[in-house]
Amino acid sequence: MLLEHKLAVVTGASTGIGFATAQRFVAEGARVVISARNEDKLRQAAQKLGAHALPVVADAASPTDMQRLYKTAVDHFQREVNVVVANAGISRQTPVRETSLEHFSEVMNVNVGGVYSTVREALPSLSRPASIVLVASLAANQGTKNFSAYCASKAAVVSLAKSFAAEFVELGIRVNSISPGVANTPIFDTLGMTEAQLLEWAKVIPMKRPAEPAEIAAAILFLASDASRYMTGADIAVDGGMSGISPF
Ligand SMILES: NC(=O)c1ccc[n+]([C@@H]2O[C@H](COP(=O)([O-])OP(=O)(O)OC[C@H]3O[C@@H](n4cnc5c(N)ncnc54)[C@H](OP(=O)(O)O)[C@@H]3O)[C@@H](O)[C@H]2O)c1
């Protein structure tokens, strides 16, 4: 088991990629603290995960919430945190002309500020060595119509992983990011996208289908575990070939 005796924190773990990651971590022997803002959904997720998961309601973009989360994690499990997955993120679909600064700031606040607080507030509680995984996106490197704020936020996440890695390498703390392409999660409900639209997107994926959340979780597990111990400051594309294969 890749995470035996490890304590992991996964933000945004009530659904989608974060939940699948927590599920995989528990299966690999970890104790996992899961967080999100909606208490009911988080509790339901924790119930499915079983006794090795502890739910803590916390907004990733709130430094005080994250301080409370790490304190709760350490107090409850009586050990340092070995793995942090900064996964919480939101996506909004709006053309530039209809994007208010308020909207832009909301996306940046959660997707970039949230990652920053998740990592910064973890530092006093982290073991040495430790592994941090930031969930970025294929959108970091591809301009996408109606998703300018989201794309910019994810480019910032890839960049943060590299700077965090540079700053923490001497502490024995590795930091890497993953960039999923299209994964079949509830995030598309918030975009008002129909299943037919999602399938339309899938046509341009070389593998011709969206990822299952468990397929993204497998890459996060690799980066979280000692199997990737010689990696830091890297970004792994988990996108069915979208970033690496020409459509022509
Ligand atoms: N699905 C894809 O195709 C895809 C592709 C590339 C990258 N990603 C990235 O993968 C990550 C997970 O996305 P997903 O598709 O699994 O989405 P999802 O199913 O909508 O899950 C998002 C999770 O984040 C939580 N969350 C949102 N804002 C939060 C905040 N401020 N603080 C704490 N938790 C928060 C949500 O719960 P609450 O709302 O209750 O807080 C939920 O648990 C995101 O960063 C997303 O950008 C997804």
PDB file of N, CA, C and O in Angstrom, residues 144-194:
ATOM      1  N   THR A 144      -9.268  29.239 -23.796  1.00  0.00           N
ATOM      2  CA  THR A 144     -10.568  28.606 -24.043  1.00  0.00           C
ATOM      3  C   THR A 144     -11.648  29.672 -24.026  1.00  0.00           C
ATOM      4  O   THR A 144     -11.753  30.444 -23.062  1.00  0.00           O
ATOM      5  N   LYS A 145     -12.416  29.702 -25.108  1.00  0.00           N
ATOM      6  CA  LYS A 145     -13.507  30.668 -25.233  1.00  0.00           C
ATOM      7  C   LYS A 145     -14.422  30.618 -24.002  1.00  0.00           C
ATOM      8  O   LYS A 145     -14.812  29.516 -23.577  1.00  0.00           O
ATOM      9  N   ASN A 146     -14.757  31.770 -23.457  1.00  0.00           N
ATOM     10  CA  ASN A 146     -15.676  31.910 -22.313  1.00  0.00           C
ATOM     11  C   ASN A 146     -15.124  31.430 -20.968  1.00  0.00           C
ATOM     12  O   ASN A 146     -15.864  31.335 -19.991  1.00  0.00           O
ATOM     13  N   PHE A 147     -13.839  31.087 -20.937  1.00  0.00           N
ATOM     14  CA  PHE A 147     -13.248  30.608 -19.684  1.00  0.00           C
ATOM     15  C   PHE A 147     -11.959  31.371 -19.340  1.00  0.00           C
ATOM     16  O   PHE A 147     -11.028  30.790 -18.801  1.00  0.00           O
ATOM     17  N   SER A 148     -11.918  32.669 -19.677  1.00  0.00           N
ATOM     18  CA  SER A 148     -10.648  33.395 -19.505  1.00  0.00           C
ATOM     19  C   SER A 148     -10.190  33.417 -18.051  1.00  0.00           C
ATOM     20  O   SER A 148      -9.011  33.207 -17.762  1.00  0.00           O
ATOM     21  N   ALA A 149     -11.111  33.667 -17.116  1.00  0.00           N
ATOM     22  CA  ALA A 149     -10.712  33.745 -15.704  1.00  0.00           C
ATOM     23  C   ALA A 149     -10.228  32.376 -15.222  1.00  0.00           C
ATOM     24  O   ALA A 149      -9.198  32.263 -14.549  1.00  0.00           O
ATOM     25  N   TYR A 150     -10.961  31.334 -15.592  1.00  0.00           N
ATOM     26  CA  TYR A 150     -10.587  29.973 -15.169  1.00  0.00           C
ATOM     27  C   TYR A 150      -9.212  29.595 -15.730  1.00  0.00           C
ATOM     28  O   TYR A 150      -8.342  29.096 -14.992  1.00  0.00           O
ATOM     29  N   CYS A 151      -9.009  29.844 -17.026  1.00  0.00           N
ATOM     30  CA  CYS A 151      -7.720  29.489 -17.647  1.00  0.00           C
ATOM     31  C   CYS A 151      -6.578  30.229 -16.960  1.00  0.00           C
ATOM     32  O   CYS A 151      -5.538  29.631 -16.640  1.00  0.00           O
ATOM     33  N   ALA A 152      -6.776  31.533 -16.715  1.00  0.00           N
ATOM     34  CA  ALA A 152      -5.713  32.319 -16.056  1.00  0.00           C
ATOM     35  C   ALA A 152      -5.446  31.781 -14.659  1.00  0.00           C
ATOM     36  O   ALA A 152      -4.296  31.681 -14.223  1.00  0.00           O
ATOM     37  N   SER A 153      -6.512  31.397 -13.968  1.00  0.00           N
ATOM     38  CA  SER A 153      -6.324  30.893 -12.593  1.00  0.00           C
ATOM     39  C   SER A 153      -5.520  29.593 -12.606  1.00  0.00           C
ATOM     40  O   SER A 153      -4.672  29.367 -11.742  1.00  0.00           O
ATOM     41  N   LYS A 154      -5.765  28.744 -13.583  1.00  0.00           N
ATOM     42  CA  LYS A 154      -5.060  27.457 -13.609  1.00  0.00           C
ATOM     43  C   LYS A 154      -3.607  27.616 -14.074  1.00  0.00           C
ATOM     44  O   LYS A 154      -2.726  26.854 -13.651  1.00  0.00           O
ATOM     45  N   ALA A 155      -3.350  28.621 -14.949  1.00  0.00           N
ATOM     46  CA  ALA A 155      -1.953  28.921 -15.306  1.00  0.00           C
ATOM     47  C   ALA A 155      -1.202  29.348 -14.050  1.00  0.00           C
ATOM     48  O   ALA A 155      -0.043  28.972 -13.833  1.00  0.00           O
ATOM     49  N   ALA A 156      -1.885  30.106 -13.193  1.00  0.00           N
ATOM     50  CA  ALA A 156      -1.262  30.543 -11.937  1.00  0.00           C
ATOM     51  C   ALA A 156      -0.973  29.343 -11.029  1.00  0.00           C
ATOM     52  O   ALA A 156       0.054  29.307 -10.343  1.00  0.00           O
ATOM     53  N   VAL A 157      -1.849  28.359 -11.050  1.00  0.00           N
ATOM     54  CA  VAL A 157      -1.639  27.179 -10.187  1.00  0.00           C
ATOM     55  C   VAL A 157      -0.384  26.410 -10.624  1.00  0.00           C
ATOM     56  O   VAL A 157       0.443  26.004  -9.787  1.00  0.00           O
ATOM     57  N   VAL A 158      -0.220  26.226 -11.946  1.00  0.00           N
ATOM     58  CA  VAL A 158       0.985  25.537 -12.439  1.00  0.00           C
ATOM     59  C   VAL A 158       2.226  26.320 -12.024  1.00  0.00           C
ATOM     60  O   VAL A 158       3.234  25.759 -11.569  1.00  0.00           O
ATOM     61  N   SER A 159       2.151  27.634 -12.136  1.00  0.00           N
ATOM     62  CA  SER A 159       3.277  28.486 -11.767  1.00  0.00           C
ATOM     63  C   SER A 159       3.570  28.397 -10.267  1.00  0.00           C
ATOM     64  O   SER A 159       4.729  28.294  -9.851  1.00  0.00           O
ATOM     65  N   LEU A 160       2.514  28.422  -9.460  1.00  0.00           N
ATOM     66  CA  LEU A 160       2.707  28.331  -8.007  1.00  0.00           C
ATOM     67  C   LEU A 160       3.409  27.035  -7.621  1.00  0.00           C
ATOM     68  O   LEU A 160       4.283  27.031  -6.740  1.00  0.00           O
ATOM     69  N   ALA A 161       3.034  25.933  -8.267  1.00  0.00           N
ATOM     70  CA  ALA A 161       3.665  24.645  -7.932  1.00  0.00           C
ATOM     71  C   ALA A 161       5.180  24.737  -8.116  1.00  0.00           C
ATOM     72  O   ALA A 161       5.950  24.234  -7.294  1.00  0.00           O
ATOM     73  N   LYS A 162       5.601  25.409  -9.182  1.00  0.00           N
ATOM     74  CA  LYS A 162       7.047  25.501  -9.457  1.00  0.00           C
ATOM     75  C   LYS A 162       7.749  26.401  -8.431  1.00  0.00           C
ATOM     76  O   LYS A 162       8.841  26.083  -7.953  1.00  0.00           O
ATOM     77  N   SER A 163       7.121  27.521  -8.079  1.00  0.00           N
ATOM     78  CA  SER A 163       7.756  28.412  -7.094  1.00  0.00           C
ATOM     79  C   SER A 163       7.758  27.799  -5.701  1.00  0.00           C
ATOM     80  O   SER A 163       8.739  27.907  -4.962  1.00  0.00           O
ATOM     81  N   PHE A 164       6.644  27.155  -5.339  1.00  0.00           N
ATOM     82  CA  PHE A 164       6.610  26.456  -4.035  1.00  0.00           C
ATOM     83  C   PHE A 164       7.715  25.389  -4.011  1.00  0.00           C
ATOM     84  O   PHE A 164       8.425  25.227  -3.010  1.00  0.00           O
ATOM     85  N   ALA A 165       7.839  24.656  -5.118  1.00  0.00           N
ATOM     86  CA  ALA A 165       8.842  23.580  -5.186  1.00  0.00           C
ATOM     87  C   ALA A 165      10.236  24.149  -4.972  1.00  0.00           C
ATOM     88  O   ALA A 165      11.054  23.577  -4.234  1.00  0.00           O
ATOM     89  N   ALA A 166      10.505  25.298  -5.610  1.00  0.00           N
ATOM     90  CA  ALA A 166      11.828  25.921  -5.487  1.00  0.00           C
ATOM     91  C   ALA A 166      12.089  26.334  -4.041  1.00  0.00           C
ATOM     92  O   ALA A 166      13.183  26.141  -3.503  1.00  0.00           O
ATOM     93  N   GLU A 167      11.053  26.882  -3.402  1.00  0.00           N
ATOM     94  CA  GLU A 167      11.239  27.409  -2.051  1.00  0.00           C
ATOM     95  C   GLU A 167      11.337  26.309  -0.993  1.00  0.00           C
ATOM     96  O   GLU A 167      12.002  26.478   0.017  1.00  0.00           O
ATOM     97  N   PHE A 168      10.672  25.186  -1.254  1.00  0.00           N
ATOM     98  CA  PHE A 168      10.595  24.148  -0.210  1.00  0.00           C
ATOM     99  C   PHE A 168      11.541  22.970  -0.439  1.00  0.00           C
ATOM    100  O   PHE A 168      11.574  22.048   0.374  1.00  0.00           O
ATOM    101  N   VAL A 169      12.288  22.979  -1.550  1.00  0.00           N
ATOM    102  CA  VAL A 169      13.082  21.779  -1.874  1.00  0.00           C
ATOM    103  C   VAL A 169      14.068  21.451  -0.751  1.00  0.00           C
ATOM    104  O   VAL A 169      14.278  20.278  -0.412  1.00  0.00           O
ATOM    105  N   GLU A 170      14.637  22.472  -0.139  1.00  0.00           N
ATOM    106  CA  GLU A 170      15.623  22.205   0.925  1.00  0.00           C
ATOM    107  C   GLU A 170      14.965  21.726   2.215  1.00  0.00           C
ATOM    108  O   GLU A 170      15.644  21.244   3.120  1.00  0.00           O
ATOM    109  N   LEU A 171      13.650  21.897   2.305  1.00  0.00           N
ATOM    110  CA  LEU A 171      12.925  21.419   3.494  1.00  0.00           C
ATOM    111  C   LEU A 171      12.492  19.962   3.336  1.00  0.00           C
ATOM    112  O   LEU A 171      11.913  19.372   4.248  1.00  0.00           O
ATOM    113  N   GLY A 172      12.697  19.412   2.135  1.00  0.00           N
ATOM    114  CA  GLY A 172      12.246  18.042   1.888  1.00  0.00           C
ATOM    115  C   GLY A 172      10.772  17.980   1.515  1.00  0.00           C
ATOM    116  O   GLY A 172      10.153  16.919   1.583  1.00  0.00           O
ATOM    117  N   ILE A 173      10.215  19.138   1.135  1.00  0.00           N
ATOM    118  CA  ILE A 173       8.793  19.164   0.746  1.00  0.00           C
ATOM    119  C   ILE A 173       8.725  19.273  -0.775  1.00  0.00           C
ATOM    120  O   ILE A 173       9.191  20.254  -1.360  1.00  0.00           O
ATOM    121  N   ARG A 174       8.158  18.235  -1.393  1.00  0.00           N
ATOM    122  CA  ARG A 174       8.015  18.235  -2.852  1.00  0.00           C
ATOM    123  C   ARG A 174       6.679  18.871  -3.237  1.00  0.00           C
ATOM    124  O   ARG A 174       5.683  18.692  -2.511  1.00  0.00           O
ATOM    125  N   VAL A 175       6.657  19.594  -4.344  1.00  0.00           N
ATOM    126  CA  VAL A 175       5.402  20.189  -4.821  1.00  0.00           C
ATOM    127  C   VAL A 175       5.304  19.962  -6.327  1.00  0.00           C
ATOM    128  O   VAL A 175       6.206  20.341  -7.084  1.00  0.00           O
ATOM    129  N   ASN A 176       4.236  19.323  -6.745  1.00  0.00           N
ATOM    130  CA  ASN A 176       3.991  19.086  -8.169  1.00  0.00           C
ATOM    131  C   ASN A 176       2.535  19.415  -8.476  1.00  0.00           C
ATOM    132  O   ASN A 176       1.712  19.532  -7.566  1.00  0.00           O
ATOM    133  N   SER A 177       2.221  19.555  -9.761  1.00  0.00           N
ATOM    134  CA  SER A 177       0.822  19.779 -10.139  1.00  0.00           C
ATOM    135  C   SER A 177       0.398  18.728 -11.140  1.00  0.00           C
ATOM    136  O   SER A 177       1.231  18.085 -11.784  1.00  0.00           O
ATOM    137  N   ILE A 178      -0.928  18.566 -11.238  1.00  0.00           N
ATOM    138  CA  ILE A 178      -1.456  17.732 -12.318  1.00  0.00           C
ATOM    139  C   ILE A 178      -2.431  18.568 -13.126  1.00  0.00           C
ATOM    140  O   ILE A 178      -3.110  19.451 -12.593  1.00  0.00           O
ATOM    141  N   SER A 179      -2.484  18.279 -14.405  1.00  0.00           N
ATOM    142  CA  SER A 179      -3.387  19.004 -15.293  1.00  0.00           C
ATOM    143  C   SER A 179      -4.345  18.030 -15.976  1.00  0.00           C
ATOM    144  O   SER A 179      -4.029  17.459 -17.037  1.00  0.00           O
ATOM    145  N   PRO A 180      -5.523  17.847 -15.367  1.00  0.00           N
ATOM    146  CA  PRO A 180      -6.527  17.016 -16.042  1.00  0.00           C
ATOM    147  C   PRO A 180      -7.063  17.728 -17.290  1.00  0.00           C
ATOM    148  O   PRO A 180      -7.033  18.962 -17.369  1.00  0.00           O
ATOM    149  N   GLY A 181      -7.564  16.926 -18.240  1.00  0.00           N
ATOM    150  CA  GLY A 181      -8.248  17.504 -19.399  1.00  0.00           C
ATOM    151  C   GLY A 181      -9.716  17.658 -19.052  1.00  0.00           C
ATOM    152  O   GLY A 181     -10.112  18.597 -18.363  1.00  0.00           O
ATOM    153  N   VAL A 182     -10.548  16.738 -19.520  1.00  0.00           N
ATOM    154  CA  VAL A 182     -11.969  16.758 -19.177  1.00  0.00           C
ATOM    155  C   VAL A 182     -12.272  15.509 -18.349  1.00  0.00           C
ATOM    156  O   VAL A 182     -12.042  14.390 -18.803  1.00  0.00           O
ATOM    157  N   ALA A 183     -12.763  15.736 -17.144  1.00  0.00           N
ATOM    158  CA  ALA A 183     -13.127  14.605 -16.275  1.00  0.00           C
ATOM    159  C   ALA A 183     -14.607  14.700 -15.950  1.00  0.00           C
ATOM    160  O   ALA A 183     -15.146  15.797 -15.767  1.00  0.00           O
ATOM    161  N   ASN A 184     -15.236  13.554 -15.870  1.00  0.00           N
ATOM    162  CA  ASN A 184     -16.684  13.490 -15.683  1.00  0.00           C
ATOM    163  C   ASN A 184     -17.045  13.719 -14.206  1.00  0.00           C
ATOM    164  O   ASN A 184     -17.065  12.775 -13.420  1.00  0.00           O
ATOM    165  N   THR A 185     -17.263  14.987 -13.834  1.00  0.00           N
ATOM    166  CA  THR A 185     -17.555  15.331 -12.433  1.00  0.00           C
ATOM    167  C   THR A 185     -18.696  16.353 -12.378  1.00  0.00           C
ATOM    168  O   THR A 185     -19.038  16.959 -13.400  1.00  0.00           O
ATOM    169  N   PRO A 186     -19.226  16.600 -11.169  1.00  0.00           N
ATOM    170  CA  PRO A 186     -20.323  17.576 -11.044  1.00  0.00           C
ATOM    171  C   PRO A 186     -19.937  19.009 -11.392  1.00  0.00           C
ATOM    172  O   PRO A 186     -20.802  19.874 -11.430  1.00  0.00           O
ATOM    173  N   ILE A 187     -18.649  19.284 -11.649  1.00  0.00           N
ATOM    174  CA  ILE A 187     -18.270  20.668 -11.977  1.00  0.00           C
ATOM    175  C   ILE A 187     -19.029  21.147 -13.220  1.00  0.00           C
ATOM    176  O   ILE A 187     -19.323  22.329 -13.362  1.00  0.00           O
ATOM    177  N   PHE A 188     -19.382  20.205 -14.099  1.00  0.00           N
ATOM    178  CA  PHE A 188     -20.075  20.606 -15.327  1.00  0.00           C
ATOM    179  C   PHE A 188     -21.519  21.013 -15.062  1.00  0.00           C
ATOM    180  O   PHE A 188     -22.101  21.766 -15.839  1.00  0.00           O
ATOM    181  N   ASP A 189     -22.107  20.543 -13.947  1.00  0.00           N
ATOM    182  CA  ASP A 189     -23.460  20.996 -13.576  1.00  0.00           C
ATOM    183  C   ASP A 189     -23.450  22.504 -13.309  1.00  0.00           C
ATOM    184  O   ASP A 189     -24.363  23.232 -13.694  1.00  0.00           O
ATOM    185  N   THR A 190     -22.365  22.960 -12.623  1.00  0.00           N
ATOM    186  CA  THR A 190     -22.295  24.386 -12.278  1.00  0.00           C
ATOM    187  C   THR A 190     -22.084  25.256 -13.515  1.00  0.00           C
ATOM    188  O   THR A 190     -22.295  26.451 -13.483  1.00  0.00           O
ATOM    189  N   LEU A 191     -21.648  24.643 -14.597  1.00  0.00           N
ATOM    190  CA  LEU A 191     -21.442  25.396 -15.842  1.00  0.00           C
ATOM    191  C   LEU A 191     -22.701  25.423 -16.692  1.00  0.00           C
ATOM    192  O   LEU A 191     -22.740  26.053 -17.739  1.00  0.00           O
ATOM    193  N   GLY A 192     -23.719  24.684 -16.233  1.00  0.00           N
ATOM    194  CA  GLY A 192     -24.945  24.597 -17.012  1.00  0.00           C
ATOM    195  C   GLY A 192     -24.738  23.813 -18.301  1.00  0.00           C
ATOM    196  O   GLY A 192     -25.426  24.034 -19.290  1.00  0.00           O
ATOM    197  N   MET A 193     -23.768  22.903 -18.291  1.00  0.00           N
ATOM    198  CA  MET A 193     -23.519  22.116 -19.512  1.00  0.00           C
ATOM    199  C   MET A 193     -24.344  20.841 -19.496  1.00  0.00           C
ATOM    200  O   MET A 193     -24.429  20.163 -18.465  1.00  0.00           O
ATOM    201  N   THR A 194     -24.909  20.497 -20.633  1.00  0.00           N
ATOM    202  CA  THR A 194     -25.678  19.262 -20.714  1.00  0.00           C
ATOM    203  C   THR A 194     -24.716  18.105 -20.982  1.00  0.00           C
ATOM    204  O   THR A 194     -23.570  18.312 -21.397  1.00  0.00           O
TER     205      THR A 194
END
